[in-house]
Amino acid sequence: MAGGLAGALAGTLLLSGCGGSASGTPAHDGRPELSVSSAYMPRPVSDSMAAGFLTITNKGGAEDRLTSVTSADAKKVTVHETTGGAMREAGSLTVPAHGRLVLESGGNHLMFDGLTHRPEQGGTISVVLHFAESGSLSVEMPVKSATYHPATGH
Ligand code: CU
């Protein structure tokens, strides 16, 4: 539905630096209300594989689940979770009501396989997030330096 809008929104949040603030929009209880922020991909060292990170915020009163991810720039995208230092494919990840699902370095992340081209710093990778309740959200993921970490990271 509003894929383009979500992409534009993600860009706006990135430009303004920090999302979370008291907005005038009342939560629609019983419905998830998702937005994406802080999306980035560290420039991969590999030609074909890369990891990606982002934060999904749910302002709504119902949870949602990230069920799959697709990209026009990769053959396959999977969601990985890190447990005990090892990563494995996650079936689906919950975005809690009035909460966040954070994909970050060292934790849950997106894994891109079979990239159609090598992402260059300053470029973007297109990603579509598919949710159980909310449909699809399009995100333009900026490619950062290989060693980039967001300010809140360690
Ligand atoms: Cu992984």
mmCIF file of C-alpha atoms and ligand atoms in Angstrom:
data_model
loop_
_atom_site.group_PDB
_atom_site.id
_atom_site.type_symbol
_atom_site.label_atom_id
_atom_site.label_comp_id
_atom_site.label_asym_id
_atom_site.label_seq_id
_atom_site.Cartn_x
_atom_site.Cartn_y
_atom_site.Cartn_z
ATOM 1 C CA MET A 1 0.000 0.000 0.000
ATOM 2 C CA ALA A 2 2.019 3.020 1.176
ATOM 3 C CA GLY A 3 5.419 1.631 0.253
ATOM 4 C CA GLY A 4 6.726 4.837 -1.255
ATOM 5 C CA LEU A 5 5.551 6.813 1.719
ATOM 6 C CA ALA A 6 7.343 4.477 4.127
ATOM 7 C CA GLY A 7 10.549 4.852 2.145
ATOM 8 C CA ALA A 8 10.282 8.618 2.255
ATOM 9 C CA LEU A 9 9.551 8.476 5.954
ATOM 10 C CA ALA A 10 12.622 6.357 6.633
ATOM 11 C CA GLY A 11 14.707 8.909 4.741
ATOM 12 C CA THR A 12 13.257 11.755 6.761
ATOM 13 C CA LEU A 13 14.012 10.032 10.037
ATOM 14 C CA LEU A 14 17.589 9.429 8.947
ATOM 15 C CA LEU A 15 18.056 13.071 7.997
ATOM 16 C CA SER A 16 16.618 14.357 11.238
ATOM 17 C CA GLY A 17 18.819 11.962 13.161
ATOM 18 C CA CYS A 18 16.505 10.804 15.860
ATOM 19 C CA GLY A 19 12.947 9.573 15.641
ATOM 20 C CA GLY A 20 11.057 8.953 18.869
ATOM 21 C CA SER A 21 9.043 11.928 20.024
ATOM 22 C CA ALA A 22 5.557 12.623 21.192
ATOM 23 C CA SER A 23 3.492 12.940 18.049
ATOM 24 C CA GLY A 24 -0.090 14.002 17.816
ATOM 25 C CA THR A 25 -1.239 10.802 16.169
ATOM 26 C CA PRO A 26 -3.292 8.717 18.568
ATOM 27 C CA ALA A 27 -2.542 4.999 18.558
ATOM 28 C CA HIS A 28 -5.161 2.890 16.878
ATOM 29 C CA ASP A 29 -5.624 0.197 19.460
ATOM 30 C CA GLY A 30 -5.863 -3.234 18.009
ATOM 31 C CA ARG A 31 -3.809 -2.354 14.917
ATOM 32 C CA PRO A 32 -0.042 -2.324 14.492
ATOM 33 C CA GLU A 33 1.309 0.985 13.222
ATOM 34 C CA LEU A 34 4.825 0.482 11.907
ATOM 35 C CA SER A 35 7.622 2.772 10.822
ATOM 36 C CA VAL A 36 11.252 2.093 9.981
ATOM 37 C CA SER A 37 14.267 4.144 11.047
ATOM 38 C CA SER A 38 18.051 3.887 11.345
ATOM 39 C CA ALA A 39 18.388 1.610 8.331
ATOM 40 C CA TYR A 40 21.937 1.057 7.063
ATOM 41 C CA MET A 41 24.224 -1.471 5.483
ATOM 42 C CA PRO A 42 27.947 -1.445 6.281
ATOM 43 C CA ARG A 43 29.792 -1.645 2.945
ATOM 44 C CA PRO A 44 30.399 -5.387 2.633
ATOM 45 C CA VAL A 45 33.858 -6.897 2.204
ATOM 46 C CA SER A 46 32.304 -9.690 0.153
ATOM 47 C CA ASP A 47 31.046 -9.286 -3.398
ATOM 48 C CA SER A 48 27.919 -11.288 -2.804
ATOM 49 C CA MET A 49 26.999 -11.222 0.885
ATOM 50 C CA ALA A 50 26.146 -8.384 3.236
ATOM 51 C CA ALA A 51 24.386 -7.636 6.499
ATOM 52 C CA GLY A 52 21.825 -4.894 7.068
ATOM 53 C CA PHE A 53 20.407 -3.223 10.148
ATOM 54 C CA LEU A 54 17.318 -1.180 10.974
ATOM 55 C CA THR A 55 14.780 -0.403 13.673
ATOM 56 C CA ILE A 56 11.057 -1.066 13.306
ATOM 57 C CA THR A 57 8.870 0.969 15.644
ATOM 58 C CA ASN A 58 5.279 0.000 16.384
ATOM 59 C CA LYS A 59 3.085 2.821 17.692
ATOM 60 C CA GLY A 60 -0.030 0.690 17.479
ATOM 61 C CA GLY A 61 -1.783 -1.344 20.135
ATOM 62 C CA ALA A 62 -1.259 -4.735 18.497
ATOM 63 C CA GLU A 63 1.900 -6.658 17.751
ATOM 64 C CA ASP A 64 3.025 -7.585 14.269
ATOM 65 C CA ARG A 65 5.542 -10.040 12.883
ATOM 66 C CA LEU A 66 8.283 -9.558 10.337
ATOM 67 C CA THR A 67 7.763 -12.670 8.235
ATOM 68 C CA SER A 68 10.109 -12.168 5.285
ATOM 69 C CA VAL A 69 12.316 -9.669 3.482
ATOM 70 C CA THR A 70 12.948 -9.228 -0.219
ATOM 71 C CA SER A 71 15.258 -6.997 -2.237
ATOM 72 C CA ALA A 72 15.548 -6.094 -5.889
ATOM 73 C CA ASP A 73 19.316 -5.934 -5.299
ATOM 74 C CA ALA A 74 19.816 -9.469 -3.949
ATOM 75 C CA LYS A 75 18.700 -12.973 -4.813
ATOM 76 C CA LYS A 76 17.756 -13.725 -1.247
ATOM 77 C CA VAL A 77 17.383 -11.901 2.056
ATOM 78 C CA THR A 78 16.983 -13.744 5.332
ATOM 79 C CA VAL A 79 16.463 -12.547 8.877
ATOM 80 C CA HIS A 80 19.092 -13.873 11.261
ATOM 81 C CA GLU A 81 19.078 -13.897 15.014
ATOM 82 C CA THR A 82 22.215 -14.156 17.116
ATOM 83 C CA THR A 83 22.059 -16.475 20.106
ATOM 84 C CA GLY A 84 25.093 -17.384 22.163
ATOM 85 C CA GLY A 85 27.457 -15.894 19.609
ATOM 86 C CA ALA A 86 26.132 -17.994 16.721
ATOM 87 C CA MET A 87 23.698 -16.743 14.129
ATOM 88 C CA ARG A 88 20.864 -18.694 12.641
ATOM 89 C CA GLU A 89 17.876 -18.000 10.474
ATOM 90 C CA ALA A 90 14.887 -16.658 12.379
ATOM 91 C CA GLY A 91 11.439 -17.836 11.357
ATOM 92 C CA SER A 92 9.768 -14.537 12.070
ATOM 93 C CA LEU A 93 10.461 -11.752 14.539
ATOM 94 C CA THR A 94 7.821 -10.036 16.640
ATOM 95 C CA VAL A 95 7.361 -6.281 16.676
ATOM 96 C CA PRO A 96 5.666 -5.755 20.056
ATOM 97 C CA ALA A 97 2.715 -3.423 20.510
ATOM 98 C CA HIS A 98 3.972 0.032 21.528
ATOM 99 C CA GLY A 99 7.489 -1.327 21.130
ATOM 100 C CA ARG A 100 10.393 -1.827 18.764
ATOM 101 C CA LEU A 101 12.176 -4.550 16.902
ATOM 102 C CA VAL A 102 15.838 -3.602 16.669
ATOM 103 C CA LEU A 103 18.153 -5.205 14.136
ATOM 104 C CA GLU A 104 21.666 -4.192 15.155
ATOM 105 C CA SER A 105 25.269 -5.236 14.892
ATOM 106 C CA GLY A 106 25.839 -8.231 17.170
ATOM 107 C CA GLY A 107 22.134 -9.046 17.352
ATOM 108 C CA ASN A 108 19.345 -9.667 14.894
ATOM 109 C CA HIS A 109 20.184 -8.623 11.357
ATOM 110 C CA LEU A 110 19.267 -8.966 7.722
ATOM 111 C CA MET A 111 21.505 -11.179 5.604
ATOM 112 C CA PHE A 112 21.755 -10.501 1.877
ATOM 113 C CA ASP A 113 22.792 -13.336 -0.412
ATOM 114 C CA GLY A 114 23.603 -13.105 -4.099
ATOM 115 C CA LEU A 115 23.891 -9.322 -4.380
ATOM 116 C CA THR A 116 23.387 -8.180 -7.958
ATOM 117 C CA HIS A 117 26.154 -5.618 -7.534
ATOM 118 C CA ARG A 118 28.636 -4.687 -4.851
ATOM 119 C CA PRO A 119 27.132 -1.982 -2.629
ATOM 120 C CA GLU A 120 29.255 1.159 -2.632
ATOM 121 C CA GLN A 121 29.422 3.656 0.195
ATOM 122 C CA GLY A 122 26.958 6.461 -0.477
ATOM 123 C CA GLY A 123 24.659 4.206 -2.491
ATOM 124 C CA THR A 124 21.444 2.587 -1.355
ATOM 125 C CA ILE A 125 20.012 -0.918 -1.304
ATOM 126 C CA SER A 126 16.268 -1.383 -1.772
ATOM 127 C CA VAL A 127 14.546 -3.621 0.736
ATOM 128 C CA VAL A 128 10.913 -4.620 1.181
ATOM 129 C CA LEU A 129 9.850 -5.800 4.635
ATOM 130 C CA HIS A 130 6.843 -8.124 4.731
ATOM 131 C CA PHE A 131 4.657 -8.245 7.838
ATOM 132 C CA ALA A 132 1.919 -10.613 8.938
ATOM 133 C CA GLU A 133 -0.576 -7.806 9.610
ATOM 134 C CA SER A 134 0.691 -4.614 8.024
ATOM 135 C CA GLY A 135 1.555 -5.783 4.542
ATOM 136 C CA SER A 136 4.805 -4.504 3.041
ATOM 137 C CA LEU A 137 7.091 -1.585 3.842
ATOM 138 C CA SER A 138 9.731 -0.394 1.370
ATOM 139 C CA VAL A 139 13.014 0.887 2.741
ATOM 140 C CA GLU A 140 15.987 2.473 1.013
ATOM 141 C CA MET A 141 18.949 1.304 3.048
ATOM 142 C CA PRO A 142 21.959 3.651 2.799
ATOM 143 C CA VAL A 143 25.355 1.990 2.400
ATOM 144 C CA LYS A 144 27.832 3.221 5.011
ATOM 145 C CA SER A 145 31.533 2.581 5.501
ATOM 146 C CA ALA A 146 32.585 -0.969 6.385
ATOM 147 C CA THR A 147 33.298 0.065 9.970
ATOM 148 C CA TYR A 148 30.269 2.321 10.471
ATOM 149 C CA HIS A 149 28.419 2.043 13.762
ATOM 150 C CA PRO A 150 25.415 4.171 14.709
ATOM 151 C CA ALA A 151 25.996 6.656 17.518
ATOM 152 C CA THR A 152 24.023 4.538 19.938
ATOM 153 C CA GLY A 153 26.068 1.406 19.187
ATOM 154 C CA HIS A 154 29.271 0.276 20.790
HETATM 155 CU CU CU B 1 23.700 -13.583 9.686
#
